[in-house]
Short mmCIF file of C-alpha atoms in Angstrom, two decimals:
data_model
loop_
_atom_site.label_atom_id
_atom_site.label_comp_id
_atom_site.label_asym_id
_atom_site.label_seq_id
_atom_site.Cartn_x
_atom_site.Cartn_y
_atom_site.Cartn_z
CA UNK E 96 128.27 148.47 100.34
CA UNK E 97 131.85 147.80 99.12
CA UNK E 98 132.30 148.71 95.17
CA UNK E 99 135.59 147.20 93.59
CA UNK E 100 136.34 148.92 90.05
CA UNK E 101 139.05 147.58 87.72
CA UNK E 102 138.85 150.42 84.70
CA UNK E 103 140.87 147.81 82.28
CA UNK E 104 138.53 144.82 80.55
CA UNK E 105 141.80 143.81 78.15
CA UNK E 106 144.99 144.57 78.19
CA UNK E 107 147.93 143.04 76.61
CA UNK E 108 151.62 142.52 77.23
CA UNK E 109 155.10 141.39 75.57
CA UNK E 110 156.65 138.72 77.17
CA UNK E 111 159.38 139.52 79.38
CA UNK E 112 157.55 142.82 79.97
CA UNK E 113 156.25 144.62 82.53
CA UNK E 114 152.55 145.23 83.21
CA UNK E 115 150.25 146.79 86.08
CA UNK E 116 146.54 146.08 86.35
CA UNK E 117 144.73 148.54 88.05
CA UNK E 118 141.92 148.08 90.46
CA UNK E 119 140.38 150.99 92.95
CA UNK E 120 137.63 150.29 95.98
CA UNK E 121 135.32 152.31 97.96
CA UNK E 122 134.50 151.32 101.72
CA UNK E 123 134.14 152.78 105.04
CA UNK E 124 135.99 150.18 106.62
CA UNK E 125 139.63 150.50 107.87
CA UNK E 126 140.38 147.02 108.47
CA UNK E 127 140.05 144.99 105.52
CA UNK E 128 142.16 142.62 102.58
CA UNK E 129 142.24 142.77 98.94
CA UNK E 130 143.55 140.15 97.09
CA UNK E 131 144.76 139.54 92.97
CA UNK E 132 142.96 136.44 91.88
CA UNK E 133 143.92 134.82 88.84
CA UNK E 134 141.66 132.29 86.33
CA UNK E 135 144.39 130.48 83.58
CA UNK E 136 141.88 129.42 80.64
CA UNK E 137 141.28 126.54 81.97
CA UNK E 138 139.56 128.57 84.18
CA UNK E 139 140.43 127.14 87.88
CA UNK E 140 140.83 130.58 89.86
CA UNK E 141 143.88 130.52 92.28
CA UNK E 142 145.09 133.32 94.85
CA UNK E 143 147.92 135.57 92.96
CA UNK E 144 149.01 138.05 96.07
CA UNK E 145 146.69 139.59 99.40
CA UNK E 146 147.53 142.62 100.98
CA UNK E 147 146.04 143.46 104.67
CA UNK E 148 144.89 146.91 105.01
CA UNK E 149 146.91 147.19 108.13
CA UNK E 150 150.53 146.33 106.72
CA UNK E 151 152.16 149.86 105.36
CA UNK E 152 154.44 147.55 103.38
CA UNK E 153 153.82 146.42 99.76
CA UNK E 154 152.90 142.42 99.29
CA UNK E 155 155.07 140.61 97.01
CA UNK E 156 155.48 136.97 95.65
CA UNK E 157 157.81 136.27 93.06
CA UNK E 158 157.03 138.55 89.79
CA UNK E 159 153.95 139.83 91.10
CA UNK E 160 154.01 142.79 93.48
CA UNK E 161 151.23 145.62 94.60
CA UNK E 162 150.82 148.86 94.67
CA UNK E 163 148.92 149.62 97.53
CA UNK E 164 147.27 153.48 98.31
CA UNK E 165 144.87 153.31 101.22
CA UNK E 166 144.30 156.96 100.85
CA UNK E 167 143.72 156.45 97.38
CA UNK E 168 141.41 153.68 98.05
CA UNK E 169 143.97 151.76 94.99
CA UNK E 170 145.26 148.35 94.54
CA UNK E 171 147.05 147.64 91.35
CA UNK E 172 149.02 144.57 90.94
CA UNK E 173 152.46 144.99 88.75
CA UNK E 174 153.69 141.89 87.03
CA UNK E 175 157.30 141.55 86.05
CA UNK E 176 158.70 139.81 83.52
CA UNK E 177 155.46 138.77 82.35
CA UNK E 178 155.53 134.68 80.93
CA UNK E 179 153.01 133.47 78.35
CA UNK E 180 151.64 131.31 81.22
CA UNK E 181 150.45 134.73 82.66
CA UNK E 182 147.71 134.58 80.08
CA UNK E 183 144.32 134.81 82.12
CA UNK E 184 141.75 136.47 83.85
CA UNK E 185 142.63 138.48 86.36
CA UNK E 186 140.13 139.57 89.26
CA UNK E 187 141.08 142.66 92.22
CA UNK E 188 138.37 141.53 95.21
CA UNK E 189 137.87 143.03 98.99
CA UNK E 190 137.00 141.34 102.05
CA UNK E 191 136.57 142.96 105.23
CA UNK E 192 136.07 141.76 108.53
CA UNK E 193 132.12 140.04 108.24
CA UNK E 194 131.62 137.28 109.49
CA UNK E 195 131.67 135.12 106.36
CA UNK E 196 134.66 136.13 104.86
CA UNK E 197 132.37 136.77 101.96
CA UNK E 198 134.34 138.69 98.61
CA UNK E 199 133.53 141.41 96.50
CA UNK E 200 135.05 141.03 93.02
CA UNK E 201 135.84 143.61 90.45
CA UNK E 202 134.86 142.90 86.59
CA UNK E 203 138.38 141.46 85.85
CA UNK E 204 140.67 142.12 83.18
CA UNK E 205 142.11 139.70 80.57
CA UNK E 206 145.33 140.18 80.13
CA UNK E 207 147.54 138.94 77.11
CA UNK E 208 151.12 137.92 76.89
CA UNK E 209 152.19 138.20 73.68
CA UNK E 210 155.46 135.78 72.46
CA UNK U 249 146.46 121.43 98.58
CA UNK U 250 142.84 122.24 98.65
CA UNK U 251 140.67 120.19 96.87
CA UNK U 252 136.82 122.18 95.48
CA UNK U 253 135.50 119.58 92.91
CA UNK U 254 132.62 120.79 90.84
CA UNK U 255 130.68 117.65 89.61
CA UNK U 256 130.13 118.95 85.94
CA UNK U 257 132.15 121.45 83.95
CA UNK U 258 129.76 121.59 81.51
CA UNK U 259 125.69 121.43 81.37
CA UNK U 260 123.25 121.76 79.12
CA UNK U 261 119.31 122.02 80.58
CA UNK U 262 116.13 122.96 79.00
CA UNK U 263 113.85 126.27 80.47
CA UNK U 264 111.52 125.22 83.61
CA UNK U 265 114.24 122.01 84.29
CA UNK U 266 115.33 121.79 87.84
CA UNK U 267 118.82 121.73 88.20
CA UNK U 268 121.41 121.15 90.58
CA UNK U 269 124.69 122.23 90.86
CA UNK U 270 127.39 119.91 93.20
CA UNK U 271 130.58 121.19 94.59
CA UNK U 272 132.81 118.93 97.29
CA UNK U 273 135.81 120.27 99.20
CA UNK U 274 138.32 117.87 100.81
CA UNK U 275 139.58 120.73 103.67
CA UNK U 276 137.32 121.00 106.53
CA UNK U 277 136.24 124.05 105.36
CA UNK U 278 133.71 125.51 107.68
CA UNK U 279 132.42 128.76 104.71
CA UNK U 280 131.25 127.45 101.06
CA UNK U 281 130.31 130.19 98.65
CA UNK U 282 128.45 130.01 95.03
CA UNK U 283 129.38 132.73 92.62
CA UNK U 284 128.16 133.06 89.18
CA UNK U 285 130.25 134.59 86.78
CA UNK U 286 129.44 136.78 83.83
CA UNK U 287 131.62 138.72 81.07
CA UNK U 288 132.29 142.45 82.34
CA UNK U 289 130.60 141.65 85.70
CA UNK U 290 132.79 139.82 87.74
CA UNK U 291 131.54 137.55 90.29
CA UNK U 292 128.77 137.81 92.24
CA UNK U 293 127.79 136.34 94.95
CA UNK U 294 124.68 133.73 95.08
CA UNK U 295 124.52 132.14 98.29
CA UNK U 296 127.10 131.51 101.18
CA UNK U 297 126.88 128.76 104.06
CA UNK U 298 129.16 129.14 107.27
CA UNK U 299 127.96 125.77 108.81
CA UNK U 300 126.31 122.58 107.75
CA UNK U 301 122.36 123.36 106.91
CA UNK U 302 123.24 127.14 107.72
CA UNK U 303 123.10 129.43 104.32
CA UNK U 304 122.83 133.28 103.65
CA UNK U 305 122.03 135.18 100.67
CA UNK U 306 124.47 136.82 98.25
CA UNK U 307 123.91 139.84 96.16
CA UNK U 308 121.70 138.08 93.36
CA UNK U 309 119.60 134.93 95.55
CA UNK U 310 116.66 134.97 93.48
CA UNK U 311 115.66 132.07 91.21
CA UNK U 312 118.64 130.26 93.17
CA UNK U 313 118.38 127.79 96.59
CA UNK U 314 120.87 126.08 98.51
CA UNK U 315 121.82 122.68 100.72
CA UNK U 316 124.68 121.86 102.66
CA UNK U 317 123.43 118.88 104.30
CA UNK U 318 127.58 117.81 105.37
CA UNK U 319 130.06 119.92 105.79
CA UNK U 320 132.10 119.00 102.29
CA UNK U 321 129.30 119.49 99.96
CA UNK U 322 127.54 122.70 98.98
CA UNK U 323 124.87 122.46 96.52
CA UNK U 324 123.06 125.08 94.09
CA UNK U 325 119.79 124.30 93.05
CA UNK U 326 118.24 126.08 89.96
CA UNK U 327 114.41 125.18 90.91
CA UNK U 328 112.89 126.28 87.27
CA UNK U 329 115.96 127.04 85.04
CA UNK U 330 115.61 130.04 82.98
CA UNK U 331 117.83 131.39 79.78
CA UNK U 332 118.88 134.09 82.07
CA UNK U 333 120.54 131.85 84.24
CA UNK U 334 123.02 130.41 81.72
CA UNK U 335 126.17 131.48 83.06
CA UNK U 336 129.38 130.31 84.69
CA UNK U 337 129.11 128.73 88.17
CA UNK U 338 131.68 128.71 90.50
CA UNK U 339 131.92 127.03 93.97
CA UNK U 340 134.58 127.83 96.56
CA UNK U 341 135.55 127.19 100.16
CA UNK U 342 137.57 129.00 102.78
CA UNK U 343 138.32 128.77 106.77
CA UNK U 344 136.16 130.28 108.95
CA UNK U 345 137.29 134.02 109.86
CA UNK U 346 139.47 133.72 113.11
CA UNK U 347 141.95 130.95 111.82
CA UNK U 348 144.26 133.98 111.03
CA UNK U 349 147.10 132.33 108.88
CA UNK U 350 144.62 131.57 106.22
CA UNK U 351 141.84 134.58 107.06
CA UNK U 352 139.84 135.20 104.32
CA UNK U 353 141.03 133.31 101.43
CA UNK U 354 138.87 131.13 99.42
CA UNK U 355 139.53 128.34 97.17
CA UNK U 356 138.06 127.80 93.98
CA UNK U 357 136.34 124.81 91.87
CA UNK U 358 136.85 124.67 88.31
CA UNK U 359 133.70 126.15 87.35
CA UNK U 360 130.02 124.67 85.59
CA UNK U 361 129.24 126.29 82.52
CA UNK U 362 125.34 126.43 82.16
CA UNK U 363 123.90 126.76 79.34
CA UNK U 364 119.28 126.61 79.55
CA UNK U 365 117.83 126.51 76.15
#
């Protein structure tokens, strides 16, 4: 069974800072997608960034970036010039190629921007 | 944009109440999922469906049914509500594997807090 760890239950950030959440997996698969979900306090969850297991390069939208190490089995997600909007759970999960599309999710971390 | 409506964001239900959980998504979605979500765990899987009256257990099934009777609505039944079950709920709904621009990712409802007294 797929295990996704993220080793960091709080962290907290100035704004305009830089940050990077970390989040490491174990499978035997070698096709597979991990994604950055985030949950805003108001606590609607919504897609940050996916990477495919296949693509060598990094995934990137906007501020948010990831370092992915297949080898490594590590996925952490960098966020630049962090905004007090920011503020919010953030979940690493892994999907592989099952028929449901079904996620595993790591604990989360809650990360703070501070003004 | 995707639409996953949760019918209540919050509840409050006594032990041994039956209880029922709605969630209604406004994409076609062929996959619904019910996660429950607790501090330091994450979320964990309940029960997913990938077709109307078709359903599969998660990680934690027990004390928990299902029924997707139509393809937009996904419901969680809670057949004898215990303490242990107070928790967050959340619903969400993704495209069946094979539509490859949006493989895999799943769209969430705002959540049902539970709380079972």
């Amino acid at each position: 069974a797929q295990t996704v760890t993220q080793s960091q239950p709080e962290m907290s950030v100035q704004e305009a800072e830089t940050v990077t959440l970390s989040c490491t997996y174990d499978t035997s698969e070698n096709n597979y997608y991990l994604f950055w979900y985030k949950q805003p306090p108001s606590r609607q969850m919504i897609l940050v960034i996916r990477q495919e297991a296949y693509k060598q390069q990094n995934a990137t939208e906007n501020r948010f970036s990831v370092n992915f190490q297949k080898a490594a089995k590590s996925f952490s997600l960098k966020i630049s010039d962090s905004q007090l909007g920011d503020t919010a759970m953030y979940f690493c999960a892994f999907s592989d190629n099952n028929a449901g599309n079904m996620l595993t999710f790591g604990g989360g971390t809650r990360l703070m921007v501070k003004p | 944009d995707v639409k996953v409506t949760q019918s209540s964001r919050y509840l409050v239900k006594r032990t041994g109440e039956k209880v029922f959980l709605e969630c209604v998504q406004d994409m076609d979605h062929e996959n619904m999922f019910w996660y429950r979500q607790d501090p330091g765990l994450g979320l964990r899987l309940i029960y997913f469906s990938y077709d109307v009256k078709m359903k599969e257990k998660g990680d934690i099934p027990e004390g928990y049914s299902v029924s997707r009777e139509k393809k937009e609505r996904f419901s969680l039944i809670l057949e004898s509500a215990s303490t242990n079950q107070t928790s967050m709920y959340l619903c969400a709904s993704s495209l069946r594997q094979g539509r490859y621009l949006a493989k895999n990712i799943q769209y969430f409802g705002a959540g049902t807090r539970l709380s079972v007294l």
